[in-house]
Amino acid sequence: MPIATSLLCGVGYAYLLKASEMEPFEIAPFPEESQAGPIGNALFFVVLVCCGALALFFLLKRGNFRLIAFVTGFALVSAVLLLSIVYFYAFSRAFIPLPTEILVALSVAITVFAGYVFFGRKSKLGDFIVLLLGGALGALLGACIQTLSTGLILCFLAVYDAFAVYRGPVGKIARTGLEKLRGLSFSFRDIQMGLGDLTFYSMLVGHMLLYFGFFPCLASMAGVFIGCFLAFKMLEREGVFPGLPFPIFLGLALGFFAAFAV
């Protein structure tokens, strides 16, 4: 249910971007048209994720929990502010024109509320905000990165995730306790899952909706659900299991199959 909630939010955000007819931002460092551009973009995202995981691991190892809370809280609040401005602006373009002052005021109000939740002790509400944030961030990434780069970024990250869980910092962080990284993970029953997993699931399904249409989006969502089911079965056996490989590869396979079959 949490993954379904995040994915549906991601699809809704992607539809909002599509309805607004906004020009996508250029957030990939290398142009898609160049021969090595998509591979460079994929490696760039892997390096970013790797550096972030290493930094968190070393901070956890040193016991700097207050610094972790401040850095992650600041990053998440900044992301909420940026995403709020983007999506309120998209809503204003697509449906009801709103003055800039109102857009800014709404974005600031939501950001203050999210900051209160992240820096406070509202764990259940914080988990819900993480679901929304994963969907919003993923949809924006899926809208702003072209298809070949998106596919390679997701594939590279899925491979890196498998390595990082078993041999790298992600597995060590998970064994230390994801619950200590408030805002970067959510808990549901006995399962702890990272914000990155939700973000990249939504990036996949949002990109499929924006670039290929409804049925490929639906097929990729089915692939993510099947992959998550398989990953959870493996998680029951092993205790720690990477959340990206099964959902990403199955989501990509079913999404592109539906895109080319239709």
mmCIF file of N, CA and C in Angstrom, residues 101-162:
data_model
loop_
_atom_site.group_PDB
_atom_site.id
_atom_site.type_symbol
_atom_site.label_atom_id
_atom_site.label_comp_id
_atom_site.label_asym_id
_atom_site.label_seq_id
_atom_site.Cartn_x
_atom_site.Cartn_y
_atom_site.Cartn_z
ATOM 1 N N GLU A 101 2.309 35.602 -5.679
ATOM 2 C CA GLU A 101 2.376 35.715 -4.223
ATOM 3 C C GLU A 101 1.689 34.537 -3.537
ATOM 4 N N ILE A 102 0.552 34.107 -4.091
ATOM 5 C CA ILE A 102 -0.170 32.979 -3.499
ATOM 6 C C ILE A 102 0.612 31.683 -3.690
ATOM 7 N N LEU A 103 1.203 31.501 -4.870
ATOM 8 C CA LEU A 103 2.005 30.310 -5.121
ATOM 9 C C LEU A 103 3.157 30.218 -4.126
ATOM 10 N N VAL A 104 3.845 31.332 -3.919
ATOM 11 C CA VAL A 104 4.975 31.348 -2.993
ATOM 12 C C VAL A 104 4.497 31.101 -1.563
ATOM 13 N N ALA A 105 3.382 31.739 -1.186
ATOM 14 C CA ALA A 105 2.871 31.581 0.181
ATOM 15 C C ALA A 105 2.466 30.141 0.458
ATOM 16 N N LEU A 106 1.799 29.503 -0.493
ATOM 17 C CA LEU A 106 1.416 28.102 -0.323
ATOM 18 C C LEU A 106 2.643 27.204 -0.213
ATOM 19 N N SER A 107 3.641 27.461 -1.058
ATOM 20 C CA SER A 107 4.860 26.653 -1.034
ATOM 21 C C SER A 107 5.586 26.802 0.295
ATOM 22 N N VAL A 108 5.677 28.022 0.788
ATOM 23 C CA VAL A 108 6.357 28.262 2.069
ATOM 24 C C VAL A 108 5.583 27.598 3.209
ATOM 25 N N ALA A 109 4.253 27.678 3.179
ATOM 26 C CA ALA A 109 3.446 27.072 4.244
ATOM 27 C C ALA A 109 3.645 25.560 4.286
ATOM 28 N N ILE A 110 3.643 24.925 3.123
ATOM 29 C CA ILE A 110 3.851 23.478 3.072
ATOM 30 C C ILE A 110 5.259 23.121 3.533
ATOM 31 N N THR A 111 6.232 23.943 3.160
ATOM 32 C CA THR A 111 7.618 23.689 3.561
ATOM 33 C C THR A 111 7.789 23.806 5.070
ATOM 34 N N VAL A 112 7.180 24.818 5.668
ATOM 35 C CA VAL A 112 7.259 24.986 7.124
ATOM 36 C C VAL A 112 6.620 23.791 7.826
ATOM 37 N N PHE A 113 5.485 23.351 7.317
ATOM 38 C CA PHE A 113 4.816 22.195 7.909
ATOM 39 C C PHE A 113 5.686 20.941 7.790
ATOM 40 N N ALA A 114 6.272 20.730 6.605
ATOM 41 C CA ALA A 114 7.142 19.563 6.412
ATOM 42 C C ALA A 114 8.358 19.637 7.327
ATOM 43 N N GLY A 115 8.929 20.826 7.490
ATOM 44 C CA GLY A 115 10.060 20.989 8.397
ATOM 45 C C GLY A 115 9.687 20.667 9.829
ATOM 46 N N TYR A 116 8.509 21.101 10.241
ATOM 47 C CA TYR A 116 8.036 20.794 11.593
ATOM 48 C C TYR A 116 7.912 19.282 11.795
ATOM 49 N N VAL A 117 7.422 18.598 10.765
ATOM 50 C CA VAL A 117 7.268 17.144 10.865
ATOM 51 C C VAL A 117 8.628 16.452 10.880
ATOM 52 N N PHE A 118 9.537 16.858 9.960
ATOM 53 C CA PHE A 118 10.842 16.192 9.859
ATOM 54 C C PHE A 118 11.693 16.409 11.106
ATOM 55 N N PHE A 119 11.677 17.635 11.635
ATOM 56 C CA PHE A 119 12.508 17.939 12.795
ATOM 57 C C PHE A 119 11.826 17.589 14.106
ATOM 58 N N GLY A 120 10.528 17.304 14.038
ATOM 59 C CA GLY A 120 9.798 16.916 15.239
ATOM 60 C C GLY A 120 9.784 15.411 15.409
ATOM 61 N N ARG A 121 8.747 14.907 16.044
ATOM 62 C CA ARG A 121 8.660 13.472 16.331
ATOM 63 C C ARG A 121 7.441 12.839 15.672
ATOM 64 N N LYS A 122 6.947 13.439 14.604
ATOM 65 C CA LYS A 122 5.734 12.940 13.963
ATOM 66 C C LYS A 122 6.099 11.832 12.971
ATOM 67 N N SER A 123 6.396 10.638 13.488
ATOM 68 C CA SER A 123 6.961 9.591 12.643
ATOM 69 C C SER A 123 5.976 9.114 11.583
ATOM 70 N N LYS A 124 4.725 8.840 11.957
ATOM 71 C CA LYS A 124 3.748 8.331 10.988
ATOM 72 C C LYS A 124 3.449 9.378 9.926
ATOM 73 N N LEU A 125 3.257 10.607 10.345
ATOM 74 C CA LEU A 125 3.023 11.672 9.381
ATOM 75 C C LEU A 125 4.259 11.899 8.531
ATOM 76 N N GLY A 126 5.431 11.778 9.137
ATOM 77 C CA GLY A 126 6.667 11.903 8.375
ATOM 78 C C GLY A 126 6.788 10.830 7.321
ATOM 79 N N ASP A 127 6.383 9.589 7.640
ATOM 80 C CA ASP A 127 6.402 8.510 6.655
ATOM 81 C C ASP A 127 5.497 8.831 5.475
ATOM 82 N N PHE A 128 4.331 9.399 5.757
ATOM 83 C CA PHE A 128 3.405 9.750 4.676
ATOM 84 C C PHE A 128 3.999 10.839 3.787
ATOM 85 N N ILE A 129 4.662 11.818 4.393
ATOM 86 C CA ILE A 129 5.292 12.874 3.597
ATOM 87 C C ILE A 129 6.412 12.296 2.736
ATOM 88 N N VAL A 130 7.135 11.307 3.258
ATOM 89 C CA VAL A 130 8.179 10.648 2.468
ATOM 90 C C VAL A 130 7.569 9.999 1.228
ATOM 91 N N LEU A 131 6.405 9.369 1.376
ATOM 92 C CA LEU A 131 5.735 8.759 0.219
ATOM 93 C C LEU A 131 5.401 9.812 -0.833
ATOM 94 N N LEU A 132 4.855 10.937 -0.403
ATOM 95 C CA LEU A 132 4.516 12.010 -1.337
ATOM 96 C C LEU A 132 5.774 12.599 -1.968
ATOM 97 N N LEU A 133 6.807 12.764 -1.156
ATOM 98 C CA LEU A 133 8.045 13.353 -1.653
ATOM 99 C C LEU A 133 8.714 12.442 -2.685
ATOM 100 N N GLY A 134 8.710 11.137 -2.422
ATOM 101 C CA GLY A 134 9.273 10.205 -3.393
ATOM 102 C C GLY A 134 8.551 10.266 -4.724
ATOM 103 N N GLY A 135 7.214 10.331 -4.691
ATOM 104 C CA GLY A 135 6.452 10.432 -5.926
ATOM 105 C C GLY A 135 6.707 11.732 -6.658
ATOM 106 N N ALA A 136 6.767 12.834 -5.919
ATOM 107 C CA ALA A 136 6.969 14.150 -6.539
ATOM 108 C C ALA A 136 8.358 14.268 -7.151
ATOM 109 N N LEU A 137 9.367 13.841 -6.421
ATOM 110 C CA LEU A 137 10.736 13.944 -6.915
ATOM 111 C C LEU A 137 10.956 13.025 -8.117
ATOM 112 N N GLY A 138 10.424 11.804 -8.038
ATOM 113 C CA GLY A 138 10.575 10.870 -9.139
ATOM 114 C C GLY A 138 9.903 11.355 -10.404
ATOM 115 N N ALA A 139 8.699 11.905 -10.279
ATOM 116 C CA ALA A 139 7.989 12.407 -11.456
ATOM 117 C C ALA A 139 8.755 13.542 -12.124
ATOM 118 N N LEU A 140 9.344 14.418 -11.321
ATOM 119 C CA LEU A 140 10.115 15.530 -11.888
ATOM 120 C C LEU A 140 11.360 15.021 -12.603
ATOM 121 N N LEU A 141 12.053 14.055 -12.017
ATOM 122 C CA LEU A 141 13.218 13.477 -12.676
ATOM 123 C C LEU A 141 12.815 12.786 -13.976
ATOM 124 N N GLY A 142 11.699 12.055 -13.939
ATOM 125 C CA GLY A 142 11.238 11.372 -15.134
ATOM 126 C C GLY A 142 10.838 12.322 -16.238
ATOM 127 N N ALA A 143 10.370 13.507 -15.864
ATOM 128 C CA ALA A 143 9.971 14.502 -16.866
ATOM 129 C C ALA A 143 11.164 15.217 -17.467
ATOM 130 N N CYS A 144 12.219 15.392 -16.696
ATOM 131 C CA CYS A 144 13.323 16.256 -17.107
ATOM 132 C C CYS A 144 14.504 15.505 -17.722
ATOM 133 N N ILE A 145 14.464 14.183 -17.719
ATOM 134 C CA ILE A 145 15.566 13.399 -18.282
ATOM 135 C C ILE A 145 15.019 12.561 -19.434
ATOM 136 N N GLN A 146 15.677 12.594 -20.566
ATOM 137 C CA GLN A 146 15.188 11.899 -21.748
ATOM 138 C C GLN A 146 15.336 10.393 -21.612
ATOM 139 N N THR A 147 14.728 9.677 -22.569
ATOM 140 C CA THR A 147 14.469 8.249 -22.388
ATOM 141 C C THR A 147 15.728 7.411 -22.237
ATOM 142 N N LEU A 148 16.704 7.549 -23.122
ATOM 143 C CA LEU A 148 17.884 6.705 -23.047
ATOM 144 C C LEU A 148 18.640 6.945 -21.747
ATOM 145 N N SER A 149 18.792 8.205 -21.365
ATOM 146 C CA SER A 149 19.463 8.511 -20.093
ATOM 147 C C SER A 149 18.669 7.969 -18.916
ATOM 148 N N THR A 150 17.339 8.106 -18.969
ATOM 149 C CA THR A 150 16.503 7.583 -17.885
ATOM 150 C C THR A 150 16.685 6.078 -17.733
ATOM 151 N N GLY A 151 16.629 5.346 -18.852
ATOM 152 C CA GLY A 151 16.789 3.901 -18.790
ATOM 153 C C GLY A 151 18.140 3.492 -18.240
ATOM 154 N N LEU A 152 19.201 4.157 -18.700
ATOM 155 C CA LEU A 152 20.540 3.804 -18.222
ATOM 156 C C LEU A 152 20.734 4.196 -16.763
ATOM 157 N N ILE A 153 20.221 5.351 -16.374
ATOM 158 C CA ILE A 153 20.327 5.759 -14.964
ATOM 159 C C ILE A 153 19.665 4.721 -14.064
ATOM 160 N N LEU A 154 18.458 4.293 -14.421
ATOM 161 C CA LEU A 154 17.745 3.318 -13.600
ATOM 162 C C LEU A 154 18.465 1.970 -13.582
ATOM 163 N N CYS A 155 18.965 1.522 -14.729
ATOM 164 C CA CYS A 155 19.690 0.248 -14.778
ATOM 165 C C CYS A 155 20.984 0.314 -13.966
ATOM 166 N N PHE A 156 21.739 1.383 -14.146
ATOM 167 C CA PHE A 156 22.999 1.524 -13.398
ATOM 168 C C PHE A 156 22.736 1.578 -11.898
ATOM 169 N N LEU A 157 21.693 2.313 -11.503
ATOM 170 C CA LEU A 157 21.385 2.425 -10.078
ATOM 171 C C LEU A 157 20.911 1.092 -9.503
ATOM 172 N N ALA A 158 20.171 0.318 -10.309
ATOM 173 C CA ALA A 158 19.730 -0.998 -9.829
ATOM 174 C C ALA A 158 20.923 -1.910 -9.588
ATOM 175 N N VAL A 159 21.890 -1.886 -10.511
ATOM 176 C CA VAL A 159 23.100 -2.697 -10.334
ATOM 177 C C VAL A 159 23.903 -2.195 -9.129
ATOM 178 N N TYR A 160 24.044 -0.873 -9.021
ATOM 179 C CA TYR A 160 24.772 -0.316 -7.878
ATOM 180 C C TYR A 160 24.074 -0.663 -6.562
ATOM 181 N N ASP A 161 22.744 -0.644 -6.566
ATOM 182 C CA ASP A 161 22.000 -0.949 -5.346
ATOM 183 C C ASP A 161 22.297 -2.365 -4.866
ATOM 184 N N ALA A 162 22.339 -3.309 -5.808
ATOM 185 C CA ALA A 162 22.661 -4.688 -5.429
ATOM 186 C C ALA A 162 24.061 -4.774 -4.832
#
